[in-house]
């Protein structure tokens, strides 16, 4: 019998040996993966300025010789931890900003305790954010503050900016921020008022558990977790790949519960009545129409965002009242837009270019 064309029988032992060694290496690396805890995240040096309830305010220690006058306050999404913007050295958005000469603060969140189930939208928009802004002003000695909001942190920042339109917010940057909640298709189906009894849920469980929130995210791409685990196994001997996988997987599954009353307001005012888009939104009796926002604004959106589709985000720039406003569409997804190699090459330099001249 002749060997198949192109197959050298003399190579077979070597190829078998190569595959055996590959399998052994994969097994060794697999054991190392299970046994190790992964890289330390969120390690850029910082000081805690305030801890109050579910609110944490950090100030990152400046490292540049010259610092821009206007400090930055980053407002994180209430479902996620802030370390997505402070991964490891060389892959940290916070570190990048510090090296470029910005004075950086972050409003990060912890899980609300059972007794904090009564936290409302107004607690976030009329209390937590203004409190942090005042503390940033006092700590930095500056009146003006640039606000950066990530995902739903962008929604909270828009509500804050529309109510406090006369200041002290000098610039607003939003990352992947929804404005038309009709276009959040899966969440719309999930929270359909015909079937979803949000009052019963909140009255029964208090704070909305993180498992429910995480499941809703995973339903957007049902096979993504299995596919990513297969990809991990295929690349288990690649230390850089494994390091990156562990960082993003840890963050993606580190989901926070939501305070019950706050979740009730999100469901009714935004998901059901679409009040932000319809310009009928109010918070604590105060009108929150984003057309009242006049400050310079940049909105960064991702071309392949499965969590906040472009159709949900595209109206933001059109609806704000600013004359200095810009949308930037970049390749990537909801997370890779702001963190990882894609962000390092695309978003971070763009943001630095835009913000530098507006921070003097």
Short mmCIF file of C-alpha atoms in Angstrom, two decimals:
data_model
loop_
_atom_site.label_atom_id
_atom_site.label_comp_id
_atom_site.label_asym_id
_atom_site.label_seq_id
_atom_site.Cartn_x
_atom_site.Cartn_y
_atom_site.Cartn_z
CA UNK A 1 0.00 0.00 0.00
CA UNK A 2 1.36 3.38 -0.93
CA UNK A 3 1.47 6.22 1.61
CA UNK A 4 -0.96 9.06 0.98
CA UNK A 5 0.46 11.78 -1.25
CA UNK A 6 2.48 14.34 0.69
CA UNK A 7 2.87 12.16 3.81
CA UNK A 8 6.42 11.15 4.68
CA UNK A 9 6.30 7.97 6.79
CA UNK A 10 9.63 8.89 8.31
CA UNK A 11 7.98 11.97 9.86
CA UNK A 12 5.25 10.03 11.67
CA UNK A 13 7.23 9.15 14.85
CA UNK A 14 8.38 12.75 15.16
CA UNK A 15 4.83 14.07 14.72
CA UNK A 16 3.46 11.59 17.25
CA UNK A 17 6.15 12.62 19.72
CA UNK A 18 5.30 16.29 19.12
CA UNK A 19 1.61 15.67 19.82
CA UNK A 20 2.43 13.65 22.94
CA UNK A 21 4.65 16.45 24.24
CA UNK A 22 1.92 18.95 23.40
CA UNK A 23 -0.64 16.92 25.37
CA UNK A 24 1.72 16.63 28.34
CA UNK A 25 2.42 20.36 28.28
CA UNK A 26 -1.30 21.11 28.08
CA UNK A 27 -1.96 18.88 31.10
CA UNK A 28 0.83 20.50 33.12
CA UNK A 29 -0.40 23.98 32.27
CA UNK A 30 -3.96 22.93 33.06
CA UNK A 31 -2.92 21.87 36.56
CA UNK A 32 -1.01 25.15 37.00
CA UNK A 33 -4.11 27.06 35.90
CA UNK A 34 -6.32 25.34 38.47
CA UNK A 35 -3.77 25.67 41.25
CA UNK A 36 -2.87 29.34 40.75
CA UNK A 37 -4.94 32.41 41.57
CA UNK A 38 -4.14 34.48 38.50
CA UNK A 39 -2.62 37.98 38.22
CA UNK A 40 -3.30 40.68 40.79
CA UNK A 41 -5.71 43.26 39.37
CA UNK A 42 -6.45 46.85 40.29
CA UNK A 43 -3.00 47.37 41.78
CA UNK A 44 -2.23 50.93 40.63
CA UNK A 45 -1.42 52.83 43.86
CA UNK A 46 -4.42 54.75 45.18
CA UNK A 47 -5.86 56.29 48.31
CA UNK A 48 -9.41 55.85 49.58
CA UNK A 49 -11.03 59.27 49.93
CA UNK A 50 -14.46 58.08 51.02
CA UNK A 51 -16.39 54.91 51.77
CA UNK A 52 -20.11 55.40 52.31
CA UNK A 53 -22.53 52.54 51.94
CA UNK A 54 -22.08 51.00 48.49
CA UNK A 55 -19.94 53.95 47.32
CA UNK A 56 -16.12 53.93 47.21
CA UNK A 57 -14.17 56.97 46.05
CA UNK A 58 -10.51 56.43 45.12
CA UNK A 59 -7.77 58.87 44.22
CA UNK A 60 -4.92 57.41 42.17
CA UNK A 61 -1.51 58.77 43.06
CA UNK A 62 -0.13 61.00 40.28
CA UNK A 63 3.08 59.83 38.62
CA UNK A 64 3.71 62.50 35.94
CA UNK A 65 5.83 65.57 36.57
CA UNK A 66 3.16 67.88 35.15
CA UNK A 67 -0.55 67.39 35.86
CA UNK A 68 -3.48 68.72 33.86
CA UNK A 69 -5.53 71.27 35.77
CA UNK A 70 -8.93 69.53 35.45
CA UNK A 71 -9.25 66.28 37.44
CA UNK A 72 -11.13 63.24 36.14
CA UNK A 73 -13.87 61.38 38.01
CA UNK A 74 -14.63 57.94 36.55
CA UNK A 75 -18.13 56.64 37.32
CA UNK A 76 -18.30 52.87 37.02
CA UNK A 77 -21.37 50.85 36.07
CA UNK A 78 -23.24 49.70 39.15
CA UNK A 79 -23.11 46.05 38.06
CA UNK A 80 -19.34 45.84 37.59
CA UNK A 81 -16.07 46.30 39.44
CA UNK A 82 -13.78 49.17 38.50
CA UNK A 83 -10.65 47.08 38.02
CA UNK A 84 -11.60 46.48 34.37
CA UNK A 85 -9.99 49.91 33.88
CA UNK A 86 -6.98 48.98 36.01
CA UNK A 87 -5.83 45.55 34.94
CA UNK A 88 -2.10 44.82 35.18
CA UNK A 89 0.76 47.26 34.52
CA UNK A 90 0.96 47.98 30.82
CA UNK A 91 -2.71 47.10 30.34
CA UNK A 92 -4.26 49.60 32.74
CA UNK A 93 -6.34 52.53 31.48
CA UNK A 94 -5.81 54.23 34.85
CA UNK A 95 -2.05 53.85 34.55
CA UNK A 96 -2.19 55.26 31.01
CA UNK A 97 -4.09 58.36 32.18
CA UNK A 98 -1.67 58.91 35.06
CA UNK A 99 1.35 58.66 32.76
CA UNK A 100 -0.26 61.16 30.40
CA UNK A 101 -0.56 63.65 33.26
CA UNK A 102 -4.20 63.37 34.37
CA UNK A 103 -5.36 63.54 37.98
CA UNK A 104 -7.65 60.50 38.28
CA UNK A 105 -10.41 59.63 40.74
CA UNK A 106 -12.86 56.73 40.55
CA UNK A 107 -16.35 56.19 41.92
CA UNK A 108 -16.46 52.42 42.31
CA UNK A 109 -19.20 50.30 43.85
CA UNK A 110 -19.48 47.44 46.29
CA UNK A 111 -22.41 45.10 46.75
CA UNK A 112 -25.35 46.75 48.52
CA UNK A 113 -26.14 45.09 51.83
CA UNK A 114 -29.62 43.65 52.45
CA UNK A 115 -30.59 46.75 54.42
CA UNK A 116 -29.61 48.91 51.43
CA UNK A 117 -32.34 47.45 49.22
CA UNK A 118 -34.18 50.78 49.51
CA UNK A 119 -31.48 52.71 47.64
CA UNK A 120 -33.18 54.62 44.81
CA UNK A 121 -32.08 56.17 41.55
CA UNK A 122 -31.97 59.55 43.30
CA UNK A 123 -29.50 58.20 45.86
CA UNK A 124 -27.06 57.55 43.03
CA UNK A 125 -27.72 60.64 40.90
CA UNK A 126 -28.51 63.28 43.55
CA UNK A 127 -26.33 62.03 46.41
CA UNK A 128 -23.46 59.64 45.58
CA UNK A 129 -22.19 61.36 42.41
CA UNK A 130 -22.52 64.96 43.70
CA UNK A 131 -20.86 63.92 46.96
CA UNK A 132 -17.91 62.45 45.05
CA UNK A 133 -17.66 65.53 42.82
CA UNK A 134 -17.48 67.77 45.90
CA UNK A 135 -14.78 65.56 47.42
CA UNK A 136 -12.78 65.64 44.17
CA UNK A 137 -13.06 69.43 44.11
CA UNK A 138 -11.87 69.70 47.70
CA UNK A 139 -9.03 67.21 47.28
CA UNK A 140 -7.77 68.64 43.97
CA UNK A 141 -8.40 72.31 44.74
CA UNK A 142 -10.14 72.71 41.38
CA UNK A 143 -13.75 73.66 40.66
CA UNK A 144 -14.02 71.96 37.25
CA UNK A 145 -14.29 68.18 36.98
CA UNK A 146 -14.29 65.90 33.93
CA UNK A 147 -16.68 62.95 34.30
CA UNK A 148 -16.12 59.62 32.51
CA UNK A 149 -19.01 57.13 32.67
CA UNK A 150 -18.68 53.49 31.62
CA UNK A 151 -21.84 51.76 30.34
CA UNK A 152 -24.58 52.37 32.93
CA UNK A 153 -22.15 54.64 34.74
CA UNK A 154 -22.57 56.76 31.61
CA UNK A 155 -26.36 56.77 32.11
CA UNK A 156 -25.92 57.95 35.70
CA UNK A 157 -23.45 60.60 34.50
CA UNK A 158 -25.90 61.83 31.88
CA UNK A 159 -28.66 62.09 34.48
CA UNK A 160 -26.31 63.95 36.82
CA UNK A 161 -25.13 66.27 34.04
CA UNK A 162 -28.67 67.08 32.91
CA UNK A 163 -29.81 67.98 36.44
CA UNK A 164 -26.66 69.90 37.38
CA UNK A 165 -26.26 71.50 33.96
CA UNK A 166 -24.71 74.67 35.42
CA UNK A 167 -21.67 72.81 36.69
CA UNK A 168 -19.25 71.78 37.99
CA UNK A 169 -18.91 69.16 35.22
CA UNK A 170 -16.55 70.60 32.58
CA UNK A 171 -16.35 67.65 30.16
CA UNK A 172 -18.30 64.42 29.82
CA UNK A 173 -17.02 61.20 28.28
CA UNK A 174 -19.31 58.20 27.91
CA UNK A 175 -18.23 54.68 27.00
CA UNK A 176 -20.84 52.41 25.36
CA UNK A 177 -23.78 54.17 27.01
CA UNK A 178 -27.37 53.22 26.09
CA UNK A 179 -29.93 55.96 25.47
CA UNK A 180 -32.74 54.18 23.60
CA UNK A 181 -33.65 51.23 25.77
CA UNK A 182 -36.08 49.83 23.17
CA UNK A 183 -32.98 48.70 21.30
CA UNK A 184 -31.62 46.67 24.22
CA UNK A 185 -33.40 43.76 22.65
CA UNK A 186 -32.66 40.85 24.95
CA UNK A 187 -33.15 42.97 28.07
CA UNK A 188 -36.43 44.17 26.59
CA UNK A 189 -37.60 40.59 26.17
CA UNK A 190 -36.31 39.67 29.60
CA UNK A 191 -38.18 42.55 31.29
CA UNK A 192 -41.34 42.53 29.16
CA UNK A 193 -43.99 44.07 31.40
CA UNK A 194 -46.55 41.48 30.28
CA UNK A 195 -44.55 38.70 31.93
CA UNK A 196 -41.99 40.28 34.26
CA UNK A 197 -43.40 41.29 37.64
CA UNK A 198 -40.63 43.57 38.86
CA UNK A 199 -42.63 44.63 41.94
CA UNK A 200 -43.03 41.05 43.07
CA UNK A 201 -39.34 40.34 42.45
CA UNK A 202 -38.08 43.34 44.40
CA UNK A 203 -40.63 42.97 47.19
CA UNK A 204 -39.68 39.28 47.54
CA UNK A 205 -35.89 39.26 47.29
CA UNK A 206 -34.87 42.85 48.06
CA UNK A 207 -31.58 43.30 46.21
CA UNK A 208 -31.47 41.66 42.78
CA UNK A 209 -28.94 38.80 42.99
CA UNK A 210 -25.81 38.88 40.82
CA UNK A 211 -26.61 35.44 39.35
CA UNK A 212 -29.71 36.89 37.70
CA UNK A 213 -27.74 39.80 36.23
CA UNK A 214 -24.89 37.57 35.05
CA UNK A 215 -27.34 35.13 33.44
CA UNK A 216 -28.98 37.96 31.52
CA UNK A 217 -25.57 39.00 30.13
CA UNK A 218 -24.67 35.42 29.20
CA UNK A 219 -27.99 34.92 27.39
CA UNK A 220 -26.86 37.58 24.91
CA UNK A 221 -24.27 35.07 23.69
CA UNK A 222 -25.36 31.67 25.02
CA UNK A 223 -22.39 29.70 23.65
CA UNK A 224 -19.68 32.24 24.42
CA UNK A 225 -18.58 30.73 27.75
CA UNK A 226 -18.23 27.22 26.31
CA UNK A 227 -16.43 28.56 23.25
CA UNK A 228 -14.03 30.63 25.35
CA UNK A 229 -13.20 27.62 27.53
CA UNK A 230 -12.40 25.56 24.44
CA UNK A 231 -10.20 28.39 23.22
CA UNK A 232 -8.49 28.50 26.61
CA UNK A 233 -7.72 24.76 26.44
CA UNK A 234 -6.33 25.14 22.93
CA UNK A 235 -4.01 27.91 24.13
CA UNK A 236 -3.30 26.68 27.66
CA UNK A 237 0.50 26.65 27.10
CA UNK A 238 0.46 30.30 25.96
CA UNK A 239 1.14 32.19 29.19
CA UNK A 240 0.12 35.58 27.81
CA UNK A 241 -3.16 34.21 26.46
CA UNK A 242 -3.94 32.53 29.79
CA UNK A 243 -3.08 35.68 31.72
CA UNK A 244 -5.44 37.76 29.55
CA UNK A 245 -8.18 35.14 29.74
CA UNK A 246 -8.03 35.01 33.52
CA UNK A 247 -8.20 38.78 33.88
CA UNK A 248 -11.24 39.25 31.69
CA UNK A 249 -13.03 36.10 32.85
CA UNK A 250 -12.65 37.11 36.48
CA UNK A 251 -14.08 40.55 35.80
CA UNK A 252 -16.94 39.24 33.63
CA UNK A 253 -18.14 36.91 36.38
CA UNK A 254 -17.53 39.36 39.25
CA UNK A 255 -21.00 40.87 38.93
CA UNK A 256 -22.58 42.99 41.66
CA UNK A 257 -26.17 42.74 42.91
CA UNK A 258 -28.40 45.76 42.37
CA UNK A 259 -30.32 47.55 45.10
CA UNK A 260 -33.99 46.59 44.79
CA UNK A 261 -35.58 50.05 44.48
CA UNK A 262 -32.87 51.16 42.08
CA UNK A 263 -33.55 48.10 39.90
CA UNK A 264 -37.29 48.81 40.05
CA UNK A 265 -36.68 52.34 38.72
CA UNK A 266 -34.37 51.09 35.95
CA UNK A 267 -37.00 48.59 34.83
CA UNK A 268 -39.99 50.92 34.91
CA UNK A 269 -38.48 54.27 33.89
CA UNK A 270 -35.89 53.09 31.38
CA UNK A 271 -36.75 49.59 30.13
CA UNK A 272 -40.52 50.01 30.08
CA UNK A 273 -41.17 53.71 29.53
CA UNK A 274 -37.88 54.65 27.81
CA UNK A 275 -38.00 57.99 29.60
CA UNK A 276 -34.38 58.97 28.94
CA UNK A 277 -34.92 58.72 25.18
CA UNK A 278 -38.40 60.26 25.34
CA UNK A 279 -37.13 63.23 27.38
CA UNK A 280 -39.61 62.54 30.18
CA UNK A 281 -37.12 61.31 32.76
CA UNK A 282 -37.03 62.81 36.22
CA UNK A 283 -35.00 61.83 39.28
CA UNK A 284 -36.27 62.72 42.74
CA UNK A 285 -38.77 65.12 41.20
CA UNK A 286 -36.06 66.92 39.17
CA UNK A 287 -36.31 66.92 35.39
CA UNK A 288 -33.44 65.05 33.71
CA UNK A 289 -33.51 66.00 30.02
CA UNK A 290 -30.09 65.44 28.45
CA UNK A 291 -30.70 68.21 25.92
CA UNK A 292 -29.77 70.50 28.83
CA UNK A 293 -26.18 69.20 28.79
CA UNK A 294 -24.00 71.88 27.16
CA UNK A 295 -20.47 70.78 28.08
CA UNK A 296 -18.03 69.16 25.60
CA UNK A 297 -18.94 65.48 25.25
CA UNK A 298 -17.29 62.46 23.66
CA UNK A 299 -19.14 59.18 23.24
CA UNK A 300 -17.08 56.09 22.39
CA UNK A 301 -19.07 53.16 20.99
CA UNK A 302 -17.97 49.69 19.89
CA UNK A 303 -18.69 48.29 16.45
CA UNK A 304 -19.48 44.81 17.78
CA UNK A 305 -21.04 45.60 21.15
CA UNK A 306 -23.51 42.81 22.00
CA UNK A 307 -24.49 44.30 25.38
CA UNK A 308 -25.20 47.87 24.28
CA UNK A 309 -25.89 47.64 20.52
CA UNK A 310 -25.13 50.69 18.45
CA UNK A 311 -28.84 51.27 17.82
CA UNK A 312 -29.27 51.75 21.58
CA UNK A 313 -26.39 54.20 21.84
CA UNK A 314 -26.42 56.15 18.57
CA UNK A 315 -28.85 58.91 19.60
CA UNK A 316 -26.81 60.23 22.52
CA UNK A 317 -24.71 62.77 20.64
CA UNK A 318 -27.69 63.99 18.64
CA UNK A 319 -29.81 64.53 21.76
CA UNK A 320 -27.39 66.43 24.02
CA UNK A 321 -27.38 70.22 23.75
CA UNK A 322 -23.60 70.60 23.46
CA UNK A 323 -22.04 72.36 20.50
CA UNK A 324 -18.74 70.58 21.11
CA UNK A 325 -19.74 66.94 20.77
CA UNK A 326 -18.34 63.89 19.03
CA UNK A 327 -19.08 60.22 18.62
CA UNK A 328 -16.24 57.84 17.86
CA UNK A 329 -16.97 54.35 16.57
CA UNK A 330 -14.13 51.89 17.16
CA UNK A 331 -13.61 48.23 16.43
CA UNK A 332 -14.17 45.87 19.32
CA UNK A 333 -16.84 44.81 21.74
CA UNK A 334 -18.33 46.14 24.96
CA UNK A 335 -15.26 45.26 27.04
CA UNK A 336 -12.45 45.24 24.47
CA UNK A 337 -13.34 48.84 23.59
CA UNK A 338 -12.01 50.02 26.96
CA UNK A 339 -9.57 47.29 28.05
CA UNK A 340 -7.00 45.06 26.38
CA UNK A 341 -4.81 45.38 23.30
CA UNK A 342 -7.60 46.81 21.14
CA UNK A 343 -8.26 49.63 23.61
CA UNK A 344 -4.55 50.40 24.04
CA UNK A 345 -4.18 50.96 20.29
CA UNK A 346 -7.49 52.67 19.55
CA UNK A 347 -9.52 54.22 22.37
CA UNK A 348 -6.86 55.37 24.81
CA UNK A 349 -4.87 57.56 22.37
CA UNK A 350 -8.10 58.98 20.93
CA UNK A 351 -9.38 59.91 24.38
CA UNK A 352 -6.03 61.47 25.34
CA UNK A 353 -6.03 63.57 22.19
CA UNK A 354 -9.60 64.78 22.77
CA UNK A 355 -9.33 65.37 26.51
CA UNK A 356 -5.88 66.94 26.72
CA UNK A 357 -6.86 70.22 25.11
CA UNK A 358 -10.04 70.37 27.25
CA UNK A 359 -8.29 69.78 30.58
CA UNK A 360 -6.16 72.92 30.75
#
